[in-house]
Structures are given as C-alpha cells and as structure tokens.
C-alpha cells in the first residue's frame, strides 16, 4: 500500500501500490531505487510505466523519459505540463560536448564544489564521446585514445570563454593541431611522425562521426536545452528511422547523458543552497537497442547509470527478454548486462515464454508456480468465433519480484483519461476510427492541461487493461 496505486492483486483483489522511489525511501522494501521490466511486446509495459509517471509527478517527483522510441510517453508528459524535446535528422540535434546544466551549475556554485562538478562534467562528456566512437567503430576505443580525448577536451575548455560551447569540429581541429598538452599524452618525444601514428586512428573515427550518419545530429549546437525547472521531460527520438540502428543507439545514449547530467546539476545546486531539492524518476526504454549497437557499449551504459543511487534518482529500465543480453558479443558484456537485472531493487515481469522465465530464474529467485503463471500470460488470445477483438490473457498482468520474496501477481488498472493519452497502436486502426481517437485524445489533453477534469468513476480495468 506504499507508492503509486497500480492495480489489483490477481488472487485477492486487494489494491497493489508500488514504485521504485517510494519502496526505497518510504517503505524501505528495496536497497536500490530501480526497476527492471521484461515482457513480450504489446502486454502493457509502457502502460504500467505511464501510471508510475503520473503518480510520481503528483508527488512532486520529476519524470525524465530519456529516449522515447515509439513514442509511448509524449502525450503523458505534455498533459503533465512537461517539456518534449525531439531529436532526429533535420528536426533537432544535441551537442555532446555541451556541458549543459552541469556546466552552468558549476559556474554558479563556484569554489571547490563548483570545481568538483566541473570535473564530473568533463567525465560525462568524455564518456559520451567515447560511446559515439564505440558505435562508429563497433568496438571499444583504447585507454590511450581515451587519454588523448581527455587532453583535447581540457585544452578546448581552457580556450573557450565562459558561457560559450564548443563542438566536435573544434575537437577535431585540436587533434589535428596537436598542442603540447595533447602531444605529451601521446609520448611523441618531439617527433611529428610518432604523434600522427598515435592520433590518426582517432582522427579517422572522429571524421567518421562528422561525415557519417551521426554528424548532422551531434556535430551542431543543441537545438533545445533541457529545462531544469520542468515538471516532466521527454526526449522524443521516434522520428529516427527504424533501420537506423547507429543513430538510434547514439541518440539514446546522448539523451541519457544529458538527462542524468541535469539531475546531477539539480542536486549540486540544492547542496549549495541555491535551489530546492527535487527527486527524479528516469525511464530508459528499449534497452536492447544501444546494447546491440557495438561491443563494449554496455560499459558506457553502466558508466552512465551505475552512480545514480546517490543522486535522489529512481530509474526504470525496460527491455523484452534476457536474450537481449545474451546476444552481446562476449561473455564480459553479457555478464555486465545481466548485472542490470541483478542490481535492480524491483523486477517486473509481463508475459514471457517458459524458456525465458527459466533463464530469468537463474538471476531472480522464481518458484516453479511463478514460472508457470508468467509463462501462461505469453499465450496468444483465443480464436474469437464472432470476429471480436479478444484480449491476450497476459495483457496488463505483471509479477513484481523483490529479492527472494514471493512475487506479487497483479492486474494494472487505468482510467479512461489514461486510455486516451496512451494508445500505442493507432496506426493499426482504420482511418476513420484513428481520426476519431486522435481527436478524442487531443480533447482529453486540453482538459487535463486546463485542470478541468470531469468526475471519473472506477477504472474499467476488468475489460481492457491496456489500449490497443
């Protein structure tokens, strides 16, 4: 009964409440404010997360959807009065070298605390550039190349006036120029040929970013900065083509880096007494996309997310199955990806095939009965004799696991307002009905934004727990 109301217990009908933030801070059920969610497509994963977003926003928590691929959360964030930022070719870009909110906060705070935040900002930027290079090369960069990049970034920061930003073309120019502090890292010993041999592979890879599929999106100035005072934020990357896997993975990582940097800046300002304390809830959906982008990318994701427990930040990571981790290139990457599940305070399972559940049971303690229950939810709907739309048996059903405790089987309950805001299959509806549903959704958004909601009765969860 602690946290956001989610639905009903399948066996007792009792109300089930819960979310990673409240179960960590208030109930103290979990030691890590994180949720890992798995399940087959179309069974209601994003519906449950939308419910948590709405409930936590009502408590003053700031939801951050860092990379919305479908989009599943744009309408909800807009209805909450939040900020929606679009990233795609010709739509909007993100300068990965921009210190953003962290850089501004470091200047505002000043002193030793400001210097510490500036050093953390440098580390985040370095990690993001290394991630882009990893995606372009399809393999990790070397520790030597990372040291060269770090020296180039420091040189650029020292030469750039406060309040101004630099971009990837300037980073390439510094590498080509070879100032003394960069040459020192390469151990060129005053020989031009040794310097060029050391930096040419890095030079070629940076050119591959600028002149390749990522250049238009990440080489220009950031089109829209995250508003640190927004009630909610959604970075919409749904306009990136489905087949453009490199750009999708890069956009997701850039969105995560920028969003988590904003969280760090907010808490640094609060620690300095310059802003009120705020809590955040981040959503990292479709985790398998960046995981498959390149060998070694799991290290970059781990570096972006591992240290967020101390930031007043709860998170939800969402993917389809554990096989997303098994598809990675080497055993070390697979083990690190499985670590995302092992470190999660809560694990929520929608319908999964039996083989997947047995694999999950090696990571999360599951009984035979729980494996059978969740496996039954992955079955398709029956053959409707009258031609009606019969629901899959697992739609809206989840098993919530915390450590070795017995799982909580539940059915998500949503209101009609949520149903209108969250319909992930509008493209599959006949044209006339689609237009009608879009008009109804727009009307609901206007009503929610105006704060003039009509009286809403009990949620009709019994009939249709997730919109089609």
CSV table of N, CA and C in Angstrom, one decimal, residues 99 107 155-166:
chain,number,residue,atom,x,y,z
A,99,UNK,N,28.5,21.3,-22.0
A,99,UNK,CA,28.4,20.9,-20.6
A,99,UNK,C,27.0,21.0,-20.0
A,107,UNK,N,29.6,26.8,-12.7
A,107,UNK,CA,29.9,28.2,-12.7
A,107,UNK,C,29.1,29.0,-11.6
A,155,UNK,N,42.0,21.0,-23.2
A,155,UNK,CA,42.5,22.2,-23.9
A,155,UNK,C,41.4,23.1,-24.5
A,156,UNK,N,40.4,22.4,-25.0
A,156,UNK,CA,39.3,23.2,-25.6
A,156,UNK,C,38.6,24.0,-24.5
A,157,UNK,N,38.4,23.4,-23.3
A,157,UNK,CA,37.7,24.1,-22.2
A,157,UNK,C,38.5,25.3,-21.8
A,158,UNK,N,39.8,25.1,-21.7
A,158,UNK,CA,40.6,26.3,-21.3
A,158,UNK,C,40.6,27.4,-22.3
A,159,UNK,N,40.5,27.1,-23.5
A,159,UNK,CA,40.5,28.1,-24.6
A,159,UNK,C,39.1,28.8,-24.8
A,160,UNK,N,38.1,28.2,-24.3
A,160,UNK,CA,36.7,28.6,-24.6
A,160,UNK,C,36.2,29.5,-23.5
A,161,UNK,N,35.8,30.8,-23.8
A,161,UNK,CA,35.3,31.7,-22.8
A,161,UNK,C,34.0,31.1,-22.1
A,162,UNK,N,33.9,31.5,-20.8
A,162,UNK,CA,32.7,31.1,-20.0
A,162,UNK,C,31.4,31.5,-20.8
A,163,UNK,N,30.4,30.6,-20.8
A,163,UNK,CA,29.2,30.8,-21.4
A,163,UNK,C,29.1,30.4,-22.8
A,164,UNK,N,30.3,30.0,-23.4
A,164,UNK,CA,30.3,29.5,-24.8
A,164,UNK,C,30.6,28.0,-24.8
A,165,UNK,N,30.1,27.4,-25.9
A,165,UNK,CA,30.3,25.9,-26.0
A,165,UNK,C,31.2,25.6,-27.2
A,166,UNK,N,31.8,24.5,-27.3
A,166,UNK,CA,32.5,24.0,-28.4
A,166,UNK,C,31.8,22.7,-29.0
